[in-house]
Short mmCIF file of C-alpha atoms in Angstrom, two decimals:
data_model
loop_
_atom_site.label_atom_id
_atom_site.label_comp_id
_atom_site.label_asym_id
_atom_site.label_seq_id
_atom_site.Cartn_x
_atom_site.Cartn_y
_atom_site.Cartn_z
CA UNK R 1 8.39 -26.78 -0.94
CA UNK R 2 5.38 -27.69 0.75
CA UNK R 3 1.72 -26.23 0.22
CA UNK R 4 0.19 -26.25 3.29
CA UNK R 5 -3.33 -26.66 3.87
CA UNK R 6 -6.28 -24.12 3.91
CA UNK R 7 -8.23 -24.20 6.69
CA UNK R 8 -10.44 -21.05 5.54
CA UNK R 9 -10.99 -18.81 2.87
CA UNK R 10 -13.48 -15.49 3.38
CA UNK R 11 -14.34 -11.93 1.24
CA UNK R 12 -16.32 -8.63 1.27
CA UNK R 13 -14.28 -5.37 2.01
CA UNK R 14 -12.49 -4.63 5.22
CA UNK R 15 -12.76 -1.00 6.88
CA UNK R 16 -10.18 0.24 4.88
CA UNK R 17 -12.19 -0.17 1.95
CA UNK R 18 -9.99 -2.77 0.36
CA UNK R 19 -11.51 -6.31 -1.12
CA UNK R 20 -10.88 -8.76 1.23
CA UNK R 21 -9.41 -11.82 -0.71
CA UNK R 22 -9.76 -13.72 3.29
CA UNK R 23 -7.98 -15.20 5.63
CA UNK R 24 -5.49 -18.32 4.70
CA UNK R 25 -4.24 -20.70 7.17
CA UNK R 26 -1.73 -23.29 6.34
CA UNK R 27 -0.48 -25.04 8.52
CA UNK R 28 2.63 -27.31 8.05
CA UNK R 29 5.36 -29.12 8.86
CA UNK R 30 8.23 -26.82 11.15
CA UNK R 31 11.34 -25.05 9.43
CA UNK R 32 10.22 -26.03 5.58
CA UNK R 33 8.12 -23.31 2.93
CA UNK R 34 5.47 -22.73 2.60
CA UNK R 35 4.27 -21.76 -1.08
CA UNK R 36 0.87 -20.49 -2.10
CA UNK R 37 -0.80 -18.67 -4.54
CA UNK R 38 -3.95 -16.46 -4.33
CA UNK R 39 -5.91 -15.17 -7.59
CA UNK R 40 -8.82 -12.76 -8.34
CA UNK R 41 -9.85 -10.94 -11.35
CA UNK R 42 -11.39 -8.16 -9.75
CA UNK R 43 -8.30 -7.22 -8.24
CA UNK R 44 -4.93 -6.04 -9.98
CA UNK R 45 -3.02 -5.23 -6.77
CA UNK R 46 -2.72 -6.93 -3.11
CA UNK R 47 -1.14 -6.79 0.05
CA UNK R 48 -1.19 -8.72 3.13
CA UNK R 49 -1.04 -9.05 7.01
CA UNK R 50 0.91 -11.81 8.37
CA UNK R 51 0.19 -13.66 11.71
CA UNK R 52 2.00 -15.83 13.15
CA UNK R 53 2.36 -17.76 17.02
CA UNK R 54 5.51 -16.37 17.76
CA UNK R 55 4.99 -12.64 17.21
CA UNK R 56 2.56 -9.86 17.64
CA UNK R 57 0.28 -9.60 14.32
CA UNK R 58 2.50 -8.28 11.64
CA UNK R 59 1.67 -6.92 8.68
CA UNK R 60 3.78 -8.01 5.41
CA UNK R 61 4.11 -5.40 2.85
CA UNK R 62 4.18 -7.22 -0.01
CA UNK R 63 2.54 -6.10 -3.01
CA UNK R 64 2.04 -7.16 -6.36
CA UNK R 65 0.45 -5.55 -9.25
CA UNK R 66 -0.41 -8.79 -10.98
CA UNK R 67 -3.83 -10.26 -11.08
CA UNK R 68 -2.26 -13.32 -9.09
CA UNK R 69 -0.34 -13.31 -5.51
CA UNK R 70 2.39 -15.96 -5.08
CA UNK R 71 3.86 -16.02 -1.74
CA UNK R 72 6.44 -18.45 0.20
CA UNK R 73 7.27 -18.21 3.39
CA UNK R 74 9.65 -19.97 6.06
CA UNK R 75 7.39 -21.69 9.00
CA UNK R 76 9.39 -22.06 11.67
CA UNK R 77 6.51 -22.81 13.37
CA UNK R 78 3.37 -24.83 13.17
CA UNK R 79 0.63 -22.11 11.72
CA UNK R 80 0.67 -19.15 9.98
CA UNK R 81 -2.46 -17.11 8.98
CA UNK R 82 -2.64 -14.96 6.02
CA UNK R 83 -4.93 -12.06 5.50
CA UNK R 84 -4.75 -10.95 1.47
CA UNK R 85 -6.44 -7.78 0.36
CA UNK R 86 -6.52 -6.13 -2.89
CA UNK R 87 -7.46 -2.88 -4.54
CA UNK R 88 -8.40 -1.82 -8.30
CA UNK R 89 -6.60 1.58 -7.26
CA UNK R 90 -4.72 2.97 -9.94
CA UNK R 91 -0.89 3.94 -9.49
CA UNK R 92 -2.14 7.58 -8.51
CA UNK R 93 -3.27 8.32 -4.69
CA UNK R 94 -7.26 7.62 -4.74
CA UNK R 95 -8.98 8.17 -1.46
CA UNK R 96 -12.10 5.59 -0.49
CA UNK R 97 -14.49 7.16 1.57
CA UNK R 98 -16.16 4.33 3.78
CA UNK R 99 -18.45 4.84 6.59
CA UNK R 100 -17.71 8.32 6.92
CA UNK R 101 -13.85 7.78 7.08
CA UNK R 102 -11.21 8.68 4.48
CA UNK R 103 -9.20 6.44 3.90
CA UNK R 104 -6.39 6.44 0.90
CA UNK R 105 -5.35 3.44 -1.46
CA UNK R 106 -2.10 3.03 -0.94
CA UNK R 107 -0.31 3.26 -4.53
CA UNK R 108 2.74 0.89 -5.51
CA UNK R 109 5.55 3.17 -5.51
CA UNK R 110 7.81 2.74 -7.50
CA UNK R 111 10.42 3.95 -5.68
CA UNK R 112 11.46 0.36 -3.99
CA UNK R 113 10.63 1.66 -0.46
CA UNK R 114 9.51 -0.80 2.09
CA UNK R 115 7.18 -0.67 5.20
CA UNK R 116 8.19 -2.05 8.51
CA UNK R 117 5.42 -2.25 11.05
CA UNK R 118 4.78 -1.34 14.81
CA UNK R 119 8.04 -2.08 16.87
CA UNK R 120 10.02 -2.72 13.93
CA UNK R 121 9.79 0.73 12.67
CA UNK R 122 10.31 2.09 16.10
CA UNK R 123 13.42 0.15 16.21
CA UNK R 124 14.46 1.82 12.79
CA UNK R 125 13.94 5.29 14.46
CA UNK R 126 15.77 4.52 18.16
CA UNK R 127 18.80 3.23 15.62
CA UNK R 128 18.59 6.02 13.67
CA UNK R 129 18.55 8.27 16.97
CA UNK R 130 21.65 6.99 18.03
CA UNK R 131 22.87 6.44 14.92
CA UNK R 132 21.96 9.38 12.37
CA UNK R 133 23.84 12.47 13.77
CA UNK R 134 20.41 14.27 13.97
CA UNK R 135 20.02 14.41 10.37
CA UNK R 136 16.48 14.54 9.12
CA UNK R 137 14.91 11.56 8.70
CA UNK R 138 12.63 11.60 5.42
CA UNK R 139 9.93 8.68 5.32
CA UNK R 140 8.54 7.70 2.27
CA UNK R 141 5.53 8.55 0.59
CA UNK R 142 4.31 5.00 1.30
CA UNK R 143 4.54 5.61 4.35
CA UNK R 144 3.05 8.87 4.92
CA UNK R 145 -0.04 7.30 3.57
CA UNK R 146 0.22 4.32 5.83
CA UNK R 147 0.30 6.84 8.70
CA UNK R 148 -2.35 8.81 7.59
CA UNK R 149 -4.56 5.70 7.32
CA UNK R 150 -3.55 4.28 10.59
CA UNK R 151 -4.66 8.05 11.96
CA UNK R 152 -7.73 8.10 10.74
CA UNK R 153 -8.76 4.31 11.52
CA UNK R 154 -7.61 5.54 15.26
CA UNK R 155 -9.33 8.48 15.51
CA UNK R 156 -5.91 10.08 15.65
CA UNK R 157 -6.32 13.53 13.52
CA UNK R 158 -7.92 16.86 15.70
CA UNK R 159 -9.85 18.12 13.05
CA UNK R 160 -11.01 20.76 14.68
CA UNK R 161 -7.60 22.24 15.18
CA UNK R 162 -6.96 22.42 11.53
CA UNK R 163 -5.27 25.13 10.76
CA UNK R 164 -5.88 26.65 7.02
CA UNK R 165 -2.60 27.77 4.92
CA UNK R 166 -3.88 28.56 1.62
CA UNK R 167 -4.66 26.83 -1.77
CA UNK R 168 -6.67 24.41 0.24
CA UNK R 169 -3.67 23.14 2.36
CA UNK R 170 -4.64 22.62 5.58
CA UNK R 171 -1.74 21.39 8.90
CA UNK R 172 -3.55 19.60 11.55
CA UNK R 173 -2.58 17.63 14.54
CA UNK R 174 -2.31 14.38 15.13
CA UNK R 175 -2.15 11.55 17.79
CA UNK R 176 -0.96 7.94 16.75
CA UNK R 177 -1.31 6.74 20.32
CA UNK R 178 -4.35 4.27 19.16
CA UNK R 179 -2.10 3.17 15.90
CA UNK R 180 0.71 0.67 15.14
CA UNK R 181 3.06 3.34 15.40
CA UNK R 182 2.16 4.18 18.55
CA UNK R 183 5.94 2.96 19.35
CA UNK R 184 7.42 5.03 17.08
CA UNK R 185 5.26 8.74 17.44
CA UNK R 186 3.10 10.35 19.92
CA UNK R 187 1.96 13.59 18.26
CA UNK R 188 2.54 14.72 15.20
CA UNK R 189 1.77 17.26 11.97
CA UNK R 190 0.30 16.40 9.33
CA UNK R 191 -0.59 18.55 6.00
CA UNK R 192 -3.24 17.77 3.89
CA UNK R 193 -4.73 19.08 0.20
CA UNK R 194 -8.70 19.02 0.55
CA UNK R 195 -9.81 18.32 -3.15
CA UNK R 196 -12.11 21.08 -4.00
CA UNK R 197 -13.87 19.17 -6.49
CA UNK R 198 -15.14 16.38 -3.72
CA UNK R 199 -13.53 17.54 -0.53
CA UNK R 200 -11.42 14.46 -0.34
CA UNK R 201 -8.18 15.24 1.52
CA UNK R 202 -4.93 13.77 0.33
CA UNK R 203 -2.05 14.16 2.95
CA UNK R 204 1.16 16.00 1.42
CA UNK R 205 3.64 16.62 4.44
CA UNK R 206 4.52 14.96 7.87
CA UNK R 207 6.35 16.62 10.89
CA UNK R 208 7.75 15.01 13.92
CA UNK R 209 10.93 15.51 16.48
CA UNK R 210 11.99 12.35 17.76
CA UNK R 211 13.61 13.28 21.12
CA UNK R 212 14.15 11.98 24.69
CA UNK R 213 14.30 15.61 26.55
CA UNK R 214 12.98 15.30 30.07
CA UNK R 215 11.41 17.69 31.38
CA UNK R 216 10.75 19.20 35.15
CA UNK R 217 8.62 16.13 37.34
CA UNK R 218 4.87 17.35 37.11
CA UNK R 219 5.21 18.88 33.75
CA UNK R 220 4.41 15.30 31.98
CA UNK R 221 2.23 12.57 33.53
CA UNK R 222 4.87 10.25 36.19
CA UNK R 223 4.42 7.17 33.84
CA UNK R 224 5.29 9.44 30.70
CA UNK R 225 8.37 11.34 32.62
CA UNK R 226 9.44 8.23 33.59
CA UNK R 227 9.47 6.17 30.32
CA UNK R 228 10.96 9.25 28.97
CA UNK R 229 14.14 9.58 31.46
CA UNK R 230 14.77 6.02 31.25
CA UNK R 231 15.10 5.78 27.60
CA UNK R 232 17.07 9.32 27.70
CA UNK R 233 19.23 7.40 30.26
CA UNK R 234 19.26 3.95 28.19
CA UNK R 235 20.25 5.51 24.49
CA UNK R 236 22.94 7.84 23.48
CA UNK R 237 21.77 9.55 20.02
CA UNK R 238 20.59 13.24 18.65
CA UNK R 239 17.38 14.79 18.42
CA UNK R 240 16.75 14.07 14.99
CA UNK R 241 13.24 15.31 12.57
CA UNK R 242 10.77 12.95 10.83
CA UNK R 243 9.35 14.86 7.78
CA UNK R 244 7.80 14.47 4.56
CA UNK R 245 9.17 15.60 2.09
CA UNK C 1 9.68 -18.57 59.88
CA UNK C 2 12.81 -17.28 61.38
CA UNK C 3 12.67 -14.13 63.03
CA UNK C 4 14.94 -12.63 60.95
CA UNK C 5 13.00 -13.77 57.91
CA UNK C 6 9.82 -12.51 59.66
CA UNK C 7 11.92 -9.15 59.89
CA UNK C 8 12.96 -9.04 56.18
CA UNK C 9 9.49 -9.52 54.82
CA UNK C 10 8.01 -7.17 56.97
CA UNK C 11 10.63 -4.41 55.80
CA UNK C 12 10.15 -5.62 51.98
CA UNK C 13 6.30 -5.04 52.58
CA UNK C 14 7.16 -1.37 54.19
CA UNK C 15 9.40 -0.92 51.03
CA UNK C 16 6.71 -1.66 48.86
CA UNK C 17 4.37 0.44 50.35
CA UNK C 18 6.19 3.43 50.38
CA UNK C 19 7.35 3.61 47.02
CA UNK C 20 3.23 2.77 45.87
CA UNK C 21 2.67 5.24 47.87
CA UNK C 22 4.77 7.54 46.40
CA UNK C 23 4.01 6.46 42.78
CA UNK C 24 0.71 7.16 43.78
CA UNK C 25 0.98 10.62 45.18
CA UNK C 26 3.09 11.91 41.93
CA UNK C 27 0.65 10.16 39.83
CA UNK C 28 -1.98 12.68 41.07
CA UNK C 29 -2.77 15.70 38.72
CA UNK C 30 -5.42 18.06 39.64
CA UNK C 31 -6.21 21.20 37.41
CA UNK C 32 -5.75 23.17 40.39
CA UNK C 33 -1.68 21.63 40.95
CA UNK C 34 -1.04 21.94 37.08
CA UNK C 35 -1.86 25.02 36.15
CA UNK C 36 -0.21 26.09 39.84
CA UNK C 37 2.74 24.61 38.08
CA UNK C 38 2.40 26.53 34.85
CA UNK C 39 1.54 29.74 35.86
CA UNK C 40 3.26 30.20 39.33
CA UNK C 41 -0.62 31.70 39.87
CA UNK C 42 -2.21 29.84 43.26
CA UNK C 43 -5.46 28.86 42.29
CA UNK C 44 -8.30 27.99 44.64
CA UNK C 45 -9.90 25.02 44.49
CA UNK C 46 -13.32 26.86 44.76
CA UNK C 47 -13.14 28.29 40.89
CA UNK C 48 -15.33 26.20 38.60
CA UNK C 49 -13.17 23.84 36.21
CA UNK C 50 -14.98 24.29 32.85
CA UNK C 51 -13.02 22.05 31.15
CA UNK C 52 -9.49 19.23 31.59
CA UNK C 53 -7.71 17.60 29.56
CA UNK C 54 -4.58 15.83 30.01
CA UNK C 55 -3.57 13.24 28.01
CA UNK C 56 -0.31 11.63 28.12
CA UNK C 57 1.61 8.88 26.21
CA UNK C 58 4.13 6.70 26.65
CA UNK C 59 6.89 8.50 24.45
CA UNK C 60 6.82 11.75 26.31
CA UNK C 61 4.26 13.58 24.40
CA UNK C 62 1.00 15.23 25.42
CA UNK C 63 -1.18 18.14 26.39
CA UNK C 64 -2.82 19.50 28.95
CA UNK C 65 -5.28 22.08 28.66
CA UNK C 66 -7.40 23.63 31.64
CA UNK C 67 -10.11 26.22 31.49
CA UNK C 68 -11.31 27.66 34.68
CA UNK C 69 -14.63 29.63 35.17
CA UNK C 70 -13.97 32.48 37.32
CA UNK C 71 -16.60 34.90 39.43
CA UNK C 72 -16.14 38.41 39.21
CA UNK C 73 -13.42 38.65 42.56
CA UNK C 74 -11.61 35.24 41.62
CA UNK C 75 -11.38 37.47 37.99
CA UNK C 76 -10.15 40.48 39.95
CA UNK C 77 -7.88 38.53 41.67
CA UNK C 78 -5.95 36.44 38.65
CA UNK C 79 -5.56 39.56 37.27
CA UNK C 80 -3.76 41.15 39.78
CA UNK C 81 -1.29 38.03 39.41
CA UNK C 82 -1.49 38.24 35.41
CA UNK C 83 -0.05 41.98 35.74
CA UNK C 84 2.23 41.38 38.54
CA UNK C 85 4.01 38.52 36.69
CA UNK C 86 4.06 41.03 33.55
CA UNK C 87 1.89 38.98 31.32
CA UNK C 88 1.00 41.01 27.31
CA UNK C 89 -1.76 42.35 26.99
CA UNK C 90 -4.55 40.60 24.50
CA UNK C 91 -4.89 40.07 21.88
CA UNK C 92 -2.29 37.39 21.25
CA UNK C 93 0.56 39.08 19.45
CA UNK C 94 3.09 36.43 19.18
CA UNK C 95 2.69 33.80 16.49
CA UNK C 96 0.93 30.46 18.13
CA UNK C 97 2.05 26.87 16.41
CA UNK C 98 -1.33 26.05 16.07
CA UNK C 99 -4.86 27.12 16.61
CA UNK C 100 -5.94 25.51 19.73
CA UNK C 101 -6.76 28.38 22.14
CA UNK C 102 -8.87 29.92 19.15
CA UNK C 103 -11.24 27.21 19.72
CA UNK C 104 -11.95 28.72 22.76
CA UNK C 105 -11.74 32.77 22.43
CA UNK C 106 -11.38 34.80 19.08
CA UNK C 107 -8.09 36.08 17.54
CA UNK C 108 -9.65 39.61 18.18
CA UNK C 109 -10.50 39.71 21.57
CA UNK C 110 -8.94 42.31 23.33
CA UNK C 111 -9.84 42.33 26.99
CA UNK C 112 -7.75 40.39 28.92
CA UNK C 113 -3.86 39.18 29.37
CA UNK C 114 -2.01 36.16 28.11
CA UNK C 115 1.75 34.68 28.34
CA UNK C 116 3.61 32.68 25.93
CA UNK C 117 6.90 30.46 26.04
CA UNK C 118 8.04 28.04 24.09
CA UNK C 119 9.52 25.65 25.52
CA UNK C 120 12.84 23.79 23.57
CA UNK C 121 14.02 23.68 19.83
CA UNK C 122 10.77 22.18 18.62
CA UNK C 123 8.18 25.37 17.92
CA UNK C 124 5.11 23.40 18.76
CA UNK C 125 6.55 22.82 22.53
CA UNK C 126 4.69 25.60 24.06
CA UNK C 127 2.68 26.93 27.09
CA UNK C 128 0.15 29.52 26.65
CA UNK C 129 -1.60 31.09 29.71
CA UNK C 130 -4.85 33.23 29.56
CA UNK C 131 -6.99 35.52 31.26
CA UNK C 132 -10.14 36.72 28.63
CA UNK C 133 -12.13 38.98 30.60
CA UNK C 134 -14.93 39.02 28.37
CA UNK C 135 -15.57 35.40 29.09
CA UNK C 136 -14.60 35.19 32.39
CA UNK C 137 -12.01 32.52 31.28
CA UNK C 138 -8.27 31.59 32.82
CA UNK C 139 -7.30 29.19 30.18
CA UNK C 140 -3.76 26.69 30.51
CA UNK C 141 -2.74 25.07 27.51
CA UNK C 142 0.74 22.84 27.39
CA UNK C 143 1.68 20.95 24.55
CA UNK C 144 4.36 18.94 23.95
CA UNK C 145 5.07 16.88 20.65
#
C-alpha cells in the first residue's frame, strides 16, 4: 500500500447541508493503492464523491457510521480527488432545510443496498429492460431519497402541480432532466408526507415506466423521437415500472 | 482536384444540405402546428398565444402545453369544431392523472367543451383539449412520462 499525498484539505457545509470534511487529492504511483484515512468528531457518518481522469465525476457510496473513514482505492491512474462529507443524522430520515431547499439526510440502511450513479444506473435499468420480463423494478429506499435530493437540487419537482391525497400525502411531478439520473428518467411521480408539525416533506413513493414506445413524428420534439426510435430499434426488452415501494 | 472528385464533393455538400435542411424543418414547432396536430382543429396564426411550453428530453418524455387567447368569432369558431368533432361538455368528467389544467380553469367551470385520451398503458400519457368559454381560453396539454 501506498499513502499518497494530500495536496488539499477544505470544510464548511456543502448545499446539501452536509459537513464538508474537503477535498483530498493523492496522487501516486499507477496501478498500486491507495490507502487513507479521514477523521472528525463532529461527524458519526460519511460519504464521498470520487473523481477521477478517466471518468465523468462519480460519486462513491460508501458510508460508514464510525467516527473515522478508511478508504483504499486502486489508481490506475495518476490522481484521484476525494470529496468526504459527513452528517450527525440519526438512522431515521431527517430533512435539512438550507437556503430555502429541502433536502433529506440520507440514513444508512441497513438493508445492504447500494447506489450506482448517472450512467451506471441507467445501464442497470436498459439491462433490466431487456432483461427483466417487465417485472417491476423496486428501487430502494436509499435511493428514493437520493432521487428526491437530486430533484430538488435541480429544480426538478412542479410544486405547483401537487396534487393532495389525504393525511397530508401529497403526488407531484417531477423532472430529473437537470440531475444525475437524467440517463436513467425523464419524468416521474413522486409522493411525499408534509410533516404537519414543521411542514417538512419526506418522500414515501416513486413512479416511473421505463419504455421505448415511439410515437407519431411531431408528437415529441425530432431530437427526442429520434433518440427514442433508435434505442427502441437498438434494444430488445419489456416495458417494465420503477416504483417505490 | 479531379473532376470527378470535384463532382463527389459537390454532391456530398448537396447531401448535407438537404438532410440539415430537413432536420431543420422537422425541428420546427409552432403552437399553431402542434395543437393543429392534437386537435385536428386549424388554428390561425392571428389568435393570441397566451402561453407555450414544450419541453422535451432526451429519453422520450415531455409536455407540451398551449393556451390560446381567442376573440369572440375565433371563440365562435373553435366551437363549432369542438362540437363537430363531438368533444364532452365541461366540466371535466373523466378522471385527469394530475392537476395541471386546474392551474389554469376551475374543476367547476361549466361553460365550455373539452376532450380527453389517454394515450398507451401508462395513465399519465394523456392529451387534454379545451375550450372554457368563460375565459376565452383553447387550452392543449400533452404529456408524456
Amino acid at each position: 500500500m501506498t499513502s499518497g499525498s494530500n495536496s488539499s484539505v477544505g470544510g464548511g457545509w456543502d448545499p446539501f447541508g452536509w459537513m464538508n470534511i474537503g477535498w483530498t487529492r493523492k496522487t501516486g504511483p499507477s496501478n498500486d493503492w491507495i490507502y487513507s484515512s479521514v477523521s472528525n468528531s463532529s461527524v458519526n457518518r460519511y460519504t464521498g464523491e470520487r473523481i477521477d481522469h478517466n471518468s465523468d465525476k462519480e460519486r462513491y457510496n460508501e458510508v460508514s457510521d464510525a467516527t473515522q473513514l478508511e478508504y483504499n482505492y486502486w489508481m490506475s491512474g495518476d490522481i484521484l480527488n476525494i470529496h468526504i462529507t459527513g452528517t450527525k443524522s440519526s438512522p431515521v430520515a431527517n430533512t435539512t432545510n438550507n437556503g430555502g431547499r429541502q433536502y433529506l439526510d440520507i440514513p444508512y440502511f441497513e438493508d445492504g443496498s447500494s447506489l450506482t450513479f448517472g450512467k451506471d444506473f441507467a445501464r442497470d435499468l436498459q439491462s433490466y429492460y431487456e432483461n427483466g420480463k417487465g417485472v417491476d423494478y423496486v428501487i430502494s429506499k436509499r435511493r428514493l431519497y437520493d432521487i428526491y435530493n437530486a430533484a430538488v437540487k435541480g429544480n426538478g419537482f412542479n410544486w405547483s402541480r401537487a396534487e393532495s391525497l389525504g393525511n397530508n400525502m401529497y403526488s407531484v411531478p417531477m423532472n430529473l432532466y437537470n440531475t444525475d439520473y437524467h440517463y436513467s428518467f425523464g419524468r416521474a411521480s413522486m409522493t411525499y408526507y408534509v410533516n404537519p408539525s414543521n411542514g417538512l416533506r419526506i418522500p414515501t413513493g416513486f413512479y416511473d415506466e421505463w419504455n421505448l414506445d415511439p410515437k407519431p413524428w411531431g408528437t415529441r420534439s425530432f431530437p427526442a423521437e429520434t433518440v427514442t426510435r433508435y434505442y427502441n430499434w437498438r434494444l430488445n426488452g419489456e416495458n417494465f415500472i420503477i416504483r417505490y415501494p | 482536384m479531379s473532376l470527378m472528385k470535384k463532382r463527389w464533393l459537390v454532391l456530398s455538400v448537396l447531401v448535407i444540405i438537404i438532410i440539415a435542411a430537413t432536420v431543420f424543418l422537422m425541428s420546427r414547432r409552432s403552437a399553431y402546428r402542434l395543437a393543429e396536430l392534437h386537435t385536428g382543429i386549424e388554428i390561425s396564426e392571428r389568435i393570441k398565444i397566451a402561453d407555450f411550453q414544450d419541453e422535451w428530453y432526451p429519453n422520450g418524455d415531455g409536455e407540451t402545453l398551449i393556451v390560446f387567447d381567442l376573440d369572440e368569432s375565433q371563440l365562435n369558431e373553435i366551437e363549432r369544431s369542438c362540437i363537430s368533432q363531438e368533444y364532452e361538455s365541461l366540466p371535466i368528467k373523466d378522471e385527469l392523472p394530475d392537476h395541471t389544467i386546474y392551474q389554469y380553469i376551475n374543476k367547476t367551470d361549466s361553460i365550455g367543451y373539452y376532450h380527453f385520451k389517454q394515450e398507451g398503458n401508462d395513465k399519465r400519457d394523456y392529451l387534454l383539449v379545451v375550450l372554457d368559454k368563460a375565459s376565452s381560453r383553447f387550452y392543449v396539454y400533452y404529456a408524456i412520462y
